[in-house]
Coordinates of C-alpha atoms in Angstrom, one line a residue:
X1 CA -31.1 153.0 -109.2
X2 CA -33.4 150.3 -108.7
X3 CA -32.3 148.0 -105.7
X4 CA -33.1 145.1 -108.0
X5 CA -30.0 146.2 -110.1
X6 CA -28.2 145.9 -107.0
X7 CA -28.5 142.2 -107.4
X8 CA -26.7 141.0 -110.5
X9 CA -23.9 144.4 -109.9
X10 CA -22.9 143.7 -106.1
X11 CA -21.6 140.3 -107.2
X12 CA -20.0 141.4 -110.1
X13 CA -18.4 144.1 -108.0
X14 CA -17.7 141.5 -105.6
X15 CA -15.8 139.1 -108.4
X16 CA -13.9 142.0 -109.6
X17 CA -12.7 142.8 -105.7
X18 CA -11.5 139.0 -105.8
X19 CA -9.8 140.0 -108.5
X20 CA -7.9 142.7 -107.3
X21 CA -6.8 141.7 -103.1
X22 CA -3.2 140.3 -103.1
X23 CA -2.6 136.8 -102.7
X24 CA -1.6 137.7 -99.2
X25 CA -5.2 138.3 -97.8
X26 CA -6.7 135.2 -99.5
X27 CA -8.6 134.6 -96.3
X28 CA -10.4 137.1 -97.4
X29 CA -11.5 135.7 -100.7
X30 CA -14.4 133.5 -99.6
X31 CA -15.4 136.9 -96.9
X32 CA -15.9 138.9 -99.8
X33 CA -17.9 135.8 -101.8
X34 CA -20.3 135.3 -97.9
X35 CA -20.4 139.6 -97.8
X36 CA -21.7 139.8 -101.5
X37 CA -24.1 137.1 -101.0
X38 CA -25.4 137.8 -97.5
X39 CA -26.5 141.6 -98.6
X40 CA -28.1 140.0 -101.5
X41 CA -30.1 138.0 -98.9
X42 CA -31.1 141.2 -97.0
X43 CA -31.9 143.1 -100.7
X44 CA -34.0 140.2 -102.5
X45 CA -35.9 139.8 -98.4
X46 CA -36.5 143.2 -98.6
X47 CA -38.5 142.7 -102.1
X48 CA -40.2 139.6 -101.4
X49 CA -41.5 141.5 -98.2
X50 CA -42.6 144.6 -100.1
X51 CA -44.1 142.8 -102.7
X52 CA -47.7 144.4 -103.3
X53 CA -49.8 140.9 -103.4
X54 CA -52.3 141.2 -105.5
X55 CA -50.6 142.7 -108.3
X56 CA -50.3 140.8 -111.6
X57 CA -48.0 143.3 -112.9
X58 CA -43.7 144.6 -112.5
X59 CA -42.7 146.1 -109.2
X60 CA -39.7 148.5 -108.7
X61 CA -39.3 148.4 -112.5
X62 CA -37.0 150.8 -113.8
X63 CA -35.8 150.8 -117.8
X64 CA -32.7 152.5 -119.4
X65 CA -32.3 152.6 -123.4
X66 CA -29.4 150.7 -124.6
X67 CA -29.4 150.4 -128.2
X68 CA -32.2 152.4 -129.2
X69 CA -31.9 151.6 -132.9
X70 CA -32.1 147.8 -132.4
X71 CA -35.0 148.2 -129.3
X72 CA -32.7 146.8 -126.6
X73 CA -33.5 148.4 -123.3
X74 CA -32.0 147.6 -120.1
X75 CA -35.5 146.7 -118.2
X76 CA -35.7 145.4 -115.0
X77 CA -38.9 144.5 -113.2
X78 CA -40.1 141.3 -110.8
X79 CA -43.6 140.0 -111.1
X80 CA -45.3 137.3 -108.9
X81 CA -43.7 134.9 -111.4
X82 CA -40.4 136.2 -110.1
X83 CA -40.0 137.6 -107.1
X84 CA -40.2 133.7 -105.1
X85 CA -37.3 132.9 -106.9
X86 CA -35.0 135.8 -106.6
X87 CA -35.8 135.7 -103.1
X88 CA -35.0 132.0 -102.7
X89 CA -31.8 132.6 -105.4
X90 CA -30.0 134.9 -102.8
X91 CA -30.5 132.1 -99.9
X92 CA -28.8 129.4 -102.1
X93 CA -25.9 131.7 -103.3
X94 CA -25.3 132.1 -99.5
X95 CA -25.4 128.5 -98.9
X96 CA -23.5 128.0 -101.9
X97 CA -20.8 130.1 -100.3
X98 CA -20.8 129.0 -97.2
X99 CA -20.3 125.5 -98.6
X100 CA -17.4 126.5 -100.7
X101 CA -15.1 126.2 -97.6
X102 CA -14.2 122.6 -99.1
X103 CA -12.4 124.0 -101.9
X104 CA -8.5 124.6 -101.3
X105 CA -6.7 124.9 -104.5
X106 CA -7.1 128.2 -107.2
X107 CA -9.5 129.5 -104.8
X108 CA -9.4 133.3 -106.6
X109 CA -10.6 131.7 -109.9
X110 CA -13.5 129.6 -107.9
X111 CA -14.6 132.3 -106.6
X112 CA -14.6 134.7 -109.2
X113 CA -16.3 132.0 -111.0
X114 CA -19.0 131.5 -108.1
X115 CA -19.9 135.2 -107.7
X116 CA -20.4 135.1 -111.8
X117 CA -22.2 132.4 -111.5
X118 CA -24.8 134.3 -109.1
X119 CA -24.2 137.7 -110.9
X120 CA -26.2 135.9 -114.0
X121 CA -28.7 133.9 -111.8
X122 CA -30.1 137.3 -110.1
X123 CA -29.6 139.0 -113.6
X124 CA -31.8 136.6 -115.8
X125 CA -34.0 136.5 -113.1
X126 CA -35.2 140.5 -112.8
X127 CA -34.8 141.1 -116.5
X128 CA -37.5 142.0 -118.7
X129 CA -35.6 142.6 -121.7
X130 CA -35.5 138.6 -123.9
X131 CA -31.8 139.9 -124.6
X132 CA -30.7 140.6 -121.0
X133 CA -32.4 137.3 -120.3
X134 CA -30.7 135.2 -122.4
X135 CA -27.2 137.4 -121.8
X136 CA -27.2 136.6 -117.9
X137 CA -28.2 132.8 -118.7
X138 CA -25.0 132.4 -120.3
X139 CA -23.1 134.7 -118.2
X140 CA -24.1 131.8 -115.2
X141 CA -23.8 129.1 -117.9
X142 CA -20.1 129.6 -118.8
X143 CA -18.2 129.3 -115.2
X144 CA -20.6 126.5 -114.8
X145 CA -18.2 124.1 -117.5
X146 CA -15.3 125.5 -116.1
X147 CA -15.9 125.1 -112.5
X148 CA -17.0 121.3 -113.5
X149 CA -13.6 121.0 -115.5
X150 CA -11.4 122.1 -112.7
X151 CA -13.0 121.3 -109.8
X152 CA -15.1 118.3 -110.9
X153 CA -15.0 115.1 -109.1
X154 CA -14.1 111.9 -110.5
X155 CA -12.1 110.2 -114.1
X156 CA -14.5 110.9 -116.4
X157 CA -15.4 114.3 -115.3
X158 CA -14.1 116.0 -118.5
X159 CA -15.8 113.5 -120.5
X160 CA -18.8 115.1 -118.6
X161 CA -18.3 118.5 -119.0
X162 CA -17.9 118.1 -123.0
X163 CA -21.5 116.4 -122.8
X164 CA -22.7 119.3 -120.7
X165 CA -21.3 121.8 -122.6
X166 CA -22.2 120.8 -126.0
X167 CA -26.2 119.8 -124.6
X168 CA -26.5 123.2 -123.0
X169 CA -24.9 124.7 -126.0
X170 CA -27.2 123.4 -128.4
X171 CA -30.1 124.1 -126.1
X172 CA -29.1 127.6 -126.0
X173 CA -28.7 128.1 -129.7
X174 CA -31.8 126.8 -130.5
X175 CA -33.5 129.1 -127.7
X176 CA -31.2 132.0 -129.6
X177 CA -32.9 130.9 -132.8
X178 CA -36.4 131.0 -131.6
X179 CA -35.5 134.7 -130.0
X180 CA -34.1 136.2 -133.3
X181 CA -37.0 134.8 -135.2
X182 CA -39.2 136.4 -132.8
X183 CA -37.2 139.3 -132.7
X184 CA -37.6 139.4 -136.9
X185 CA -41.4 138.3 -138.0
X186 CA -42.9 140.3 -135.1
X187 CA -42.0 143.9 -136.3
X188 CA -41.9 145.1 -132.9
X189 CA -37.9 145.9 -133.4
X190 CA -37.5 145.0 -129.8
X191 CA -37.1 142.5 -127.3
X192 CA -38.7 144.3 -124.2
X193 CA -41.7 141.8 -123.1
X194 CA -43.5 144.4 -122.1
X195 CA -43.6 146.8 -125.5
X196 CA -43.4 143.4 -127.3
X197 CA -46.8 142.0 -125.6
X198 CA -48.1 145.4 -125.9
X199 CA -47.1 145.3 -129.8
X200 CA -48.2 141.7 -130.4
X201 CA -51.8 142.4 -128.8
X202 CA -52.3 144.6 -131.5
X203 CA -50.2 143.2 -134.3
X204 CA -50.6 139.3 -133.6
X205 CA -47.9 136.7 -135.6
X206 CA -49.3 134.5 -138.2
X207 CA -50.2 131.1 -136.6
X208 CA -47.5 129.4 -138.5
X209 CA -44.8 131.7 -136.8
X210 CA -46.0 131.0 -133.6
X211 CA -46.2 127.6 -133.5
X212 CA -42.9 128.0 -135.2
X213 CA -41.1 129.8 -132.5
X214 CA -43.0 128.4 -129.6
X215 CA -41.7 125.3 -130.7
X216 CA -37.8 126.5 -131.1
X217 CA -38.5 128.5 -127.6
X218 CA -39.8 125.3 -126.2
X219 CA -37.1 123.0 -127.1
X220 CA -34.0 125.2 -126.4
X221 CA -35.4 126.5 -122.9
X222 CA -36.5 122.8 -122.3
X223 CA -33.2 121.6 -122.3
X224 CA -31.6 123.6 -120.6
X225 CA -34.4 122.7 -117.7
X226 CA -34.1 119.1 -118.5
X227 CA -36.9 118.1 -120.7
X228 CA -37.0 114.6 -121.2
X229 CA -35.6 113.3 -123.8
X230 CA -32.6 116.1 -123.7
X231 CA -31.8 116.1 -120.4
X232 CA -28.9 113.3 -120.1
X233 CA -26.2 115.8 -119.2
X234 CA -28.1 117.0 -115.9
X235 CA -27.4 113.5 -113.4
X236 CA -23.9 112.7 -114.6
X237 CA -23.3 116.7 -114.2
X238 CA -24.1 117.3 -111.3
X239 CA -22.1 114.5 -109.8
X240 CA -18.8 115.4 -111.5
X241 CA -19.8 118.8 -110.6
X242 CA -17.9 120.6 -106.9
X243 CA -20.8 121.1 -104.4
X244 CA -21.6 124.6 -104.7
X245 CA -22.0 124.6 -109.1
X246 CA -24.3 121.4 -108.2
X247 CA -26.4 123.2 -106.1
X248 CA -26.5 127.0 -108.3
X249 CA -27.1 125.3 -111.6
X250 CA -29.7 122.3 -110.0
X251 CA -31.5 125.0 -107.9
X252 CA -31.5 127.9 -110.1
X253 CA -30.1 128.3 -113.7
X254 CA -32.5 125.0 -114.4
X255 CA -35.2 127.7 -113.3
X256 CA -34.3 130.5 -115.6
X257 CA -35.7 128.1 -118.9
X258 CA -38.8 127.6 -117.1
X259 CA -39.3 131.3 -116.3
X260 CA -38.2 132.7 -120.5
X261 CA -41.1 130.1 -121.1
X262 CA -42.9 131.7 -118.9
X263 CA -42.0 135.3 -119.9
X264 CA -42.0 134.9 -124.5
X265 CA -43.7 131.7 -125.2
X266 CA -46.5 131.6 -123.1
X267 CA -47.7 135.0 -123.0
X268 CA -46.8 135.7 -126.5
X269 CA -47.8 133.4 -128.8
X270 CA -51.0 132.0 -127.8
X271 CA -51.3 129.7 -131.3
X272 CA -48.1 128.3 -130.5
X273 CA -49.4 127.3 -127.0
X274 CA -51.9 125.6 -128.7
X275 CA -50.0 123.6 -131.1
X276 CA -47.4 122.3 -128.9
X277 CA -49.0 122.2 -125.0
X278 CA -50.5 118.5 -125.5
X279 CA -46.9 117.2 -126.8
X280 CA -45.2 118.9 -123.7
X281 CA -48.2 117.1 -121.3
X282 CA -46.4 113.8 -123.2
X283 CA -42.9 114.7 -123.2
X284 CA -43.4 115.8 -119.2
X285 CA -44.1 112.1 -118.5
X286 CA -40.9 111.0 -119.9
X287 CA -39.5 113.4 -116.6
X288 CA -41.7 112.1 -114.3
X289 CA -41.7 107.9 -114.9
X290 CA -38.6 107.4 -116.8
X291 CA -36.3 109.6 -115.1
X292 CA -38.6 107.9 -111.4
X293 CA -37.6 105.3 -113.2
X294 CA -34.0 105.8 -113.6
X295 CA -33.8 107.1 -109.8
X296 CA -35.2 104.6 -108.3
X297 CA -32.1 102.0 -109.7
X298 CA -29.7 104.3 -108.9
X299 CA -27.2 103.2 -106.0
X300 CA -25.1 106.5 -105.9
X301 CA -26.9 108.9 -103.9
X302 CA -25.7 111.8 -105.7
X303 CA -27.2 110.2 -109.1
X304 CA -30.3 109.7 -107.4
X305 CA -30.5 113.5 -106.6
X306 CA -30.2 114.3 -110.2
X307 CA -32.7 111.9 -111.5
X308 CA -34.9 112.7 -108.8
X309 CA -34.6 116.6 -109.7
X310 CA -35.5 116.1 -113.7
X311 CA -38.5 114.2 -112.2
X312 CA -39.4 117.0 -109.7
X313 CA -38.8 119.5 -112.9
X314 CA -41.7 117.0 -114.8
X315 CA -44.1 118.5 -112.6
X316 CA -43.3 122.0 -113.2
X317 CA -44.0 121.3 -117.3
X318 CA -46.9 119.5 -116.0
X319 CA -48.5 122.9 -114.9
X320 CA -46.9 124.9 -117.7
X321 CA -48.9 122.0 -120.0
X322 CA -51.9 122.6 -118.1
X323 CA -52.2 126.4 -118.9
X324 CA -54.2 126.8 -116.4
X325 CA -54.5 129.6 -113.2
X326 CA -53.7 126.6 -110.9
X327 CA -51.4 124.0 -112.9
X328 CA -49.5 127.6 -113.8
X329 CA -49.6 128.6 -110.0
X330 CA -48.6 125.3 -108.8
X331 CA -45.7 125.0 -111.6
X332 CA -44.0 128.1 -109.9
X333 CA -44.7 126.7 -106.5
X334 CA -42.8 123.9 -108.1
X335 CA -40.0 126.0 -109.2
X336 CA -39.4 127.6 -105.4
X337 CA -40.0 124.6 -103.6
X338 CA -37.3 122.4 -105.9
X339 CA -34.7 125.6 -105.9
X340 CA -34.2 125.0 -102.4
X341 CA -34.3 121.5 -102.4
X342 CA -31.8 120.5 -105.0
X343 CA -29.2 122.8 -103.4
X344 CA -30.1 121.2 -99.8
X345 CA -29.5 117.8 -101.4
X346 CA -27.0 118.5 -102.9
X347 CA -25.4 119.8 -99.9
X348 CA -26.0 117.0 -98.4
X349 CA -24.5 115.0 -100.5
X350 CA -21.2 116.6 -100.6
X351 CA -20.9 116.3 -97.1
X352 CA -21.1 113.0 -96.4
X353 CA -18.8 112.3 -99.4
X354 CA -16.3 114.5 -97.9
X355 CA -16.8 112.7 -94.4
X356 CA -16.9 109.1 -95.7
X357 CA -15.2 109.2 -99.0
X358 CA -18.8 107.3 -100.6
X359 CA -21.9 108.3 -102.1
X360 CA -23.0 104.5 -102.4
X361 CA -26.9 103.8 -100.7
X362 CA -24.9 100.1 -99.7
X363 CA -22.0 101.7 -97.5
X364 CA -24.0 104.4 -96.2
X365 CA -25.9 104.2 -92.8
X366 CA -27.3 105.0 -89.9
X367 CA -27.0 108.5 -89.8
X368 CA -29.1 109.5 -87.2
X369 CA -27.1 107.8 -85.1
X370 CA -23.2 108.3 -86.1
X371 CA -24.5 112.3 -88.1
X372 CA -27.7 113.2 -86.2
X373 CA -28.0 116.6 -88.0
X374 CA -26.7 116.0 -91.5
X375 CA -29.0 112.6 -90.8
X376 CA -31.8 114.4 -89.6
X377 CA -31.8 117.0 -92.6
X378 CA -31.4 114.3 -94.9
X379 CA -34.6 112.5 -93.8
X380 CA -36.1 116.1 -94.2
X381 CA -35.0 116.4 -97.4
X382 CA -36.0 113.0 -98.9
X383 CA -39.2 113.2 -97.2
X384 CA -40.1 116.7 -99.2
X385 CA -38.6 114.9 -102.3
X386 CA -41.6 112.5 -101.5
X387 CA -43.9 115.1 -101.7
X388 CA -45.1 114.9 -97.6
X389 CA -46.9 117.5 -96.5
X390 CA -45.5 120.2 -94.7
X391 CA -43.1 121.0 -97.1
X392 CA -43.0 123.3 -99.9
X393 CA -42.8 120.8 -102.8
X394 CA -46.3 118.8 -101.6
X395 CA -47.9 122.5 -102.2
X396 CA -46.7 122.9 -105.9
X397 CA -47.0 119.9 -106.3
X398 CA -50.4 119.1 -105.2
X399 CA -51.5 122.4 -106.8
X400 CA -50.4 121.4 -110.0
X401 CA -52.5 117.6 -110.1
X402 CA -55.7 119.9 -108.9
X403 CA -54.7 122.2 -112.4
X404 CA -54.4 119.2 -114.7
X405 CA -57.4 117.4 -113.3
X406 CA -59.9 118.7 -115.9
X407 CA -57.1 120.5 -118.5
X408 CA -55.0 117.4 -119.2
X409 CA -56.2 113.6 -121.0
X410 CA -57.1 111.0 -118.1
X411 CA -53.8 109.4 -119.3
X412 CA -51.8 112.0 -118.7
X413 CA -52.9 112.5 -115.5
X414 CA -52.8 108.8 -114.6
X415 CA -49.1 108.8 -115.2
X416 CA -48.8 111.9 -113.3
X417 CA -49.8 110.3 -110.1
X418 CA -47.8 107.1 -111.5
X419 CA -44.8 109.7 -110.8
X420 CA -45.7 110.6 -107.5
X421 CA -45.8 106.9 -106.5
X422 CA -42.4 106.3 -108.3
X423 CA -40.4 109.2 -106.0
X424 CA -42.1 108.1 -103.1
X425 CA -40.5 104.9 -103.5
X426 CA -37.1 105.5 -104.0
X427 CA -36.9 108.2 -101.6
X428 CA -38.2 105.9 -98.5
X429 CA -36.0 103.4 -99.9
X430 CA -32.7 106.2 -99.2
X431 CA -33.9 106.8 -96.1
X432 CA -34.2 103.4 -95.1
X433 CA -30.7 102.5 -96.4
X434 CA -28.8 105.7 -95.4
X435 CA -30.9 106.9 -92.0
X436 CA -31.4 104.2 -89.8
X437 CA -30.2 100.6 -90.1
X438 CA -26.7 99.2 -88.8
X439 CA -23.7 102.1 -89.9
X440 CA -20.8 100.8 -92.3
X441 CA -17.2 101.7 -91.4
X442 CA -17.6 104.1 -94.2
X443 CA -20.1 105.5 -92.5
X444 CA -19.0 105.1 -89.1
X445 CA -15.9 107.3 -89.9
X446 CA -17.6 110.3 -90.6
X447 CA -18.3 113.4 -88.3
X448 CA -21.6 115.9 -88.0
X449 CA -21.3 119.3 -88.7
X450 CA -20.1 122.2 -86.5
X451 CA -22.5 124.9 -85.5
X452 CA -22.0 127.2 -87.5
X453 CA -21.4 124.2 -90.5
X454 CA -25.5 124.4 -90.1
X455 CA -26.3 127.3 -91.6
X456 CA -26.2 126.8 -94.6
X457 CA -28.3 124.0 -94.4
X458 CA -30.7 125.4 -91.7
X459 CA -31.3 128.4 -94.7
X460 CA -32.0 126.0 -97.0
X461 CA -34.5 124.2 -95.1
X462 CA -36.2 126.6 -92.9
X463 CA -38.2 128.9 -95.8
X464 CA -38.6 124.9 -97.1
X465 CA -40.6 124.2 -94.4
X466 CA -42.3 127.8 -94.5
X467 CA -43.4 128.0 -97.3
X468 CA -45.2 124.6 -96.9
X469 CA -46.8 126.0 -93.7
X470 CA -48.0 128.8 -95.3
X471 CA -48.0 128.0 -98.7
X472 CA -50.5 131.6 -99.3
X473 CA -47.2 133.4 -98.8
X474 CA -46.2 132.4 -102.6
X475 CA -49.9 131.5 -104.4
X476 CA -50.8 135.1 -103.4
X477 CA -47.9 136.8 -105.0
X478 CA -48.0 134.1 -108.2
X479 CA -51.8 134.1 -108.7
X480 CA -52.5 137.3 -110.5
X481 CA -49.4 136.7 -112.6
X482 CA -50.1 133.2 -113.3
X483 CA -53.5 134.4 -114.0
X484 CA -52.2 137.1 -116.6
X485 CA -50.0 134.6 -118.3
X486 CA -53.4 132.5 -118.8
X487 CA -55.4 135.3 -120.3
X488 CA -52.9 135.9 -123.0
X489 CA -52.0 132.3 -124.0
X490 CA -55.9 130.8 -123.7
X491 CA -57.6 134.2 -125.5
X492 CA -60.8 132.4 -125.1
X493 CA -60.9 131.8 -121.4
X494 CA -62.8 134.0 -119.2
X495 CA -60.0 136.4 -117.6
X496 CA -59.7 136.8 -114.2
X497 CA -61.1 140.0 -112.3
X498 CA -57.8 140.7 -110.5
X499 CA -56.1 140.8 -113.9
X500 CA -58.1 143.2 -115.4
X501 CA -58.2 145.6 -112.2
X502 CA -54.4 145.4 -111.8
X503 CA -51.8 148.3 -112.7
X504 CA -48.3 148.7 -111.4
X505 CA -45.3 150.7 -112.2
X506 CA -43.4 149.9 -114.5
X507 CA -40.4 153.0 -114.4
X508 CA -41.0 155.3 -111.2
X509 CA -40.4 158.7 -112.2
X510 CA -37.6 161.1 -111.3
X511 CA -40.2 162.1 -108.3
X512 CA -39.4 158.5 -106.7
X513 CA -43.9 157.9 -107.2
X514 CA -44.8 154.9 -109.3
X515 CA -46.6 155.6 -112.1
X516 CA -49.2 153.0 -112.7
X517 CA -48.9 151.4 -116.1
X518 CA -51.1 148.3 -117.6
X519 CA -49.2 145.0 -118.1

């Protein structure tokens, strides 16, 4: 068994043992949630480690026929596209566990629903089969509503979860729609991106097919990332939304669009990427200045996190746009940097509404002084959201304005760094308001965090600032990949040496030694 299956079956084994303890030990309910997770942590460290860099193809791939008449395989497989994110997925499902402590009534369900939740993240994330992919998406997607409608915070928070529901619904149909067409007019009878982009390379689609399903692909993925203008349901969300659901579904399921786009449309369906790339470079604008926009007016600091995050997701379509080695590189950068940001924020957030009863910028204050730690991890957290160096977000982010330089219209780009401007703004502005000045009884009232309340934070933040140290540790894992993903959606531009040199396995044999297989 590959140890990547490991990822999506331990929780699932771990929600089924939830299941089954009497109510008597239901201390031990969130110990089986932090157990599940914490291996997890050691499993997806253990790949990120191992990782051969250089590689533009699958590691510890492994495939197992499931419906052989239909071509649905059970394949399994991370690439440099991948393998940041399932590492980073496991540290937020720990912190996400650790957090849950807050929650005291029908704590079975919520954590059945939490270790589902993570079960489809890791799943959608290793899977190389568009089926699995989409399977695991809404295996996560589904205990997202509920938790939202049970736990959720606030009157209208069932109001909210029927828009969430029925955006995400919609967004996943259409993405269903653009699979099943894909699935249809290619011929390949399968699924599997890797026999599919094998197929395809021989047998290309029409040009009006592509830019057919590129665009269905494009649109249902894109909502469910947040695409401006379908991406409404995300702030209101994730404030109704318990702390732990904000952060999993900010921090990762948002991810899981990006990376199908990644994985069919790009790749797959180069026509298509022609057709529709200069309408995404427009539509990613609508991310970065309105939704700046929208953040910067906001007064609740947990709506100010969800703006902020569609804007930080602007810059990840901004590299996807660019389709470029570098915009693509930095838009995965992006993707890592943001997944442990949201869920920090977010974090954040719920703590200081469970200490001071208020999320509003006016009754918030001077938190270094009455919360140094949660006031000290806020400032680091707004100050990434700025984009300062240090952190992983200025990396990805300042990758992706060196990829769009020359690939993008001057416009675009000009509103691009109009973005950056925006979020700088109204992050100093939160830290002015909510770190230092006088503190408000509100604020006055509330308490730090134990020692051991910081870890979750502290794992949150530490690989944060790591990775924006030494930023090589991700660009040399995404680079080939990125760089593979460029060759087949710009045929015409020159491919890139590693590329052509690299083979990996795909399925090691029953001898345990990798065969080495093209991409």
């Amino acid at each position: 068994m590959s140890p990547l299956t490991l990822l999506p079956l331990l929780p699932l084994l771990g929600a089924l043992t939830v299941l089954m303890l009497p109510r008597h030990l239901a201390a031990a309910w969130r110990g089986v949630a932090l157990g599940v997770t914490g291996v997890t942590v050691l499993i997806a460290t253990t790949v990120f480690v191992g990782f051969p860099v250089g590689h533009a193809g699958y590691h510890l791939g492994a495939v197992h026929e499931w419906i052989p008449a239909l071509g649905l395989n059970y394949r399994v497989g991370v690439d440099g596209l991948s393998v940041g994110l399932v590492f980073v997925a496991s540290l937020v499902s720990f912190a996400a566990a650790w957090i849950s402590e807050e929650i005291r009534d029908q704590c079975r369900l919520y954590y059945v629903l939490l270790l589902l939740i993570v079960a489809g993240v890791f799943g959608a994330l290793i899977s190389l089969d568009l089926f699995f992919l989409y399977f695991f998406n809404e295996l996560a997607l589904v205990p997202t509503f509920l938790m939202i409608g049970i736990w959720g915070r606030g009157e209208d928070r069932t109001a909210v979860t029927f828009q969430i529901t029925l955006y995400l619904s919609l967004g996943a149909l259409v993405a269903l729609a653009g699979l099943v067409c894909l699935y249809a007019l290619s011929g390949a009878n399968t699924l599997d991106v890797v026999a599919l982009s094998a197929w395809l390379r021989e047998h290309p689609l029409p040009a009006p097919s592509q830019v057919l399903i590129f665009g269905l692909l494009l649109f249902g993925f894109g909502t469910l990332v947040g695409l401006w203008p379908f991406h409404s349901w995300a702030p209101a969300g994730y404030a109704a939304a318990p702390t732990a659901t904000a952060m999993l579904h900010a921090g990762l399921l948002k991810k899981i669009g990006a990376l199908a786009l990644l994985r069919a449309a790009f790749p797959l369906l180069p026509e298509g990427v022609a057709a529709w790339t200069r309408v995404l470079a427009i539509l990613c604008l609508g991310n970065l200045l309105y939704c700046g926009w929208v953040a910067m007016r906001q007064r609740d600091l947990n709506l100010l996190f969800g703006n902020s995050s569609l804007a930080h997701m602007g810059f990840v379509f901004l590299g996807l746009a660019s389709v470029s080695l570098i915009g693509i590189t930095g838009a995965v950068v992006v993707m890592v940097a943001h997944a442990l940001l949201a869920p920090l924020e977010f974090a954040l957030g719920g703590h200081l509404r469970r200490q001071t009863g208020t999320l509003d910028l006016g009754s918030l204050g001077g938190l270094m002084r009455t919360m140094p730690f949660i006031g000290a991890a806020l400032v680091a957290a707004l100050l990434a959201g700025c984009g300062v160096p240090g952190f992983a977000s200025f990396a990805g982010e300042l990758t992706v304005m060196f990829g769009v330089w020359k690939a993008l219209p001057w416009f675009v780009v000009a509103a691009a760094w109009g973005g950056l401007i925006l979020g700088g703004v109204y992050m100093l502005r939160a830290i002015r308001e909510v770190a230092h000045g006088p503190a408000p009884e509100t604020g006055a009232a509330g308490g730090d965090v134990t020692w051991t309340g910081r870890v979750p934070y502290l794992v949150l933040l530490l690989p944060m600032i790591f990775f924006g140290v030494a930023p090589f540790t991700l660009v040399d894992r995404i680079r080939p990949s990125a760089a593979w993903v460029v060759e087949r959606a710009r045929p015409s531009a020159a491919p890139d040496p590693a590329v052509v040199t690299s083979v990996v396995a795909i399925a090691p044999p029953a001898s345990g030694h990798p065969t080495p297989v093209s991409r």
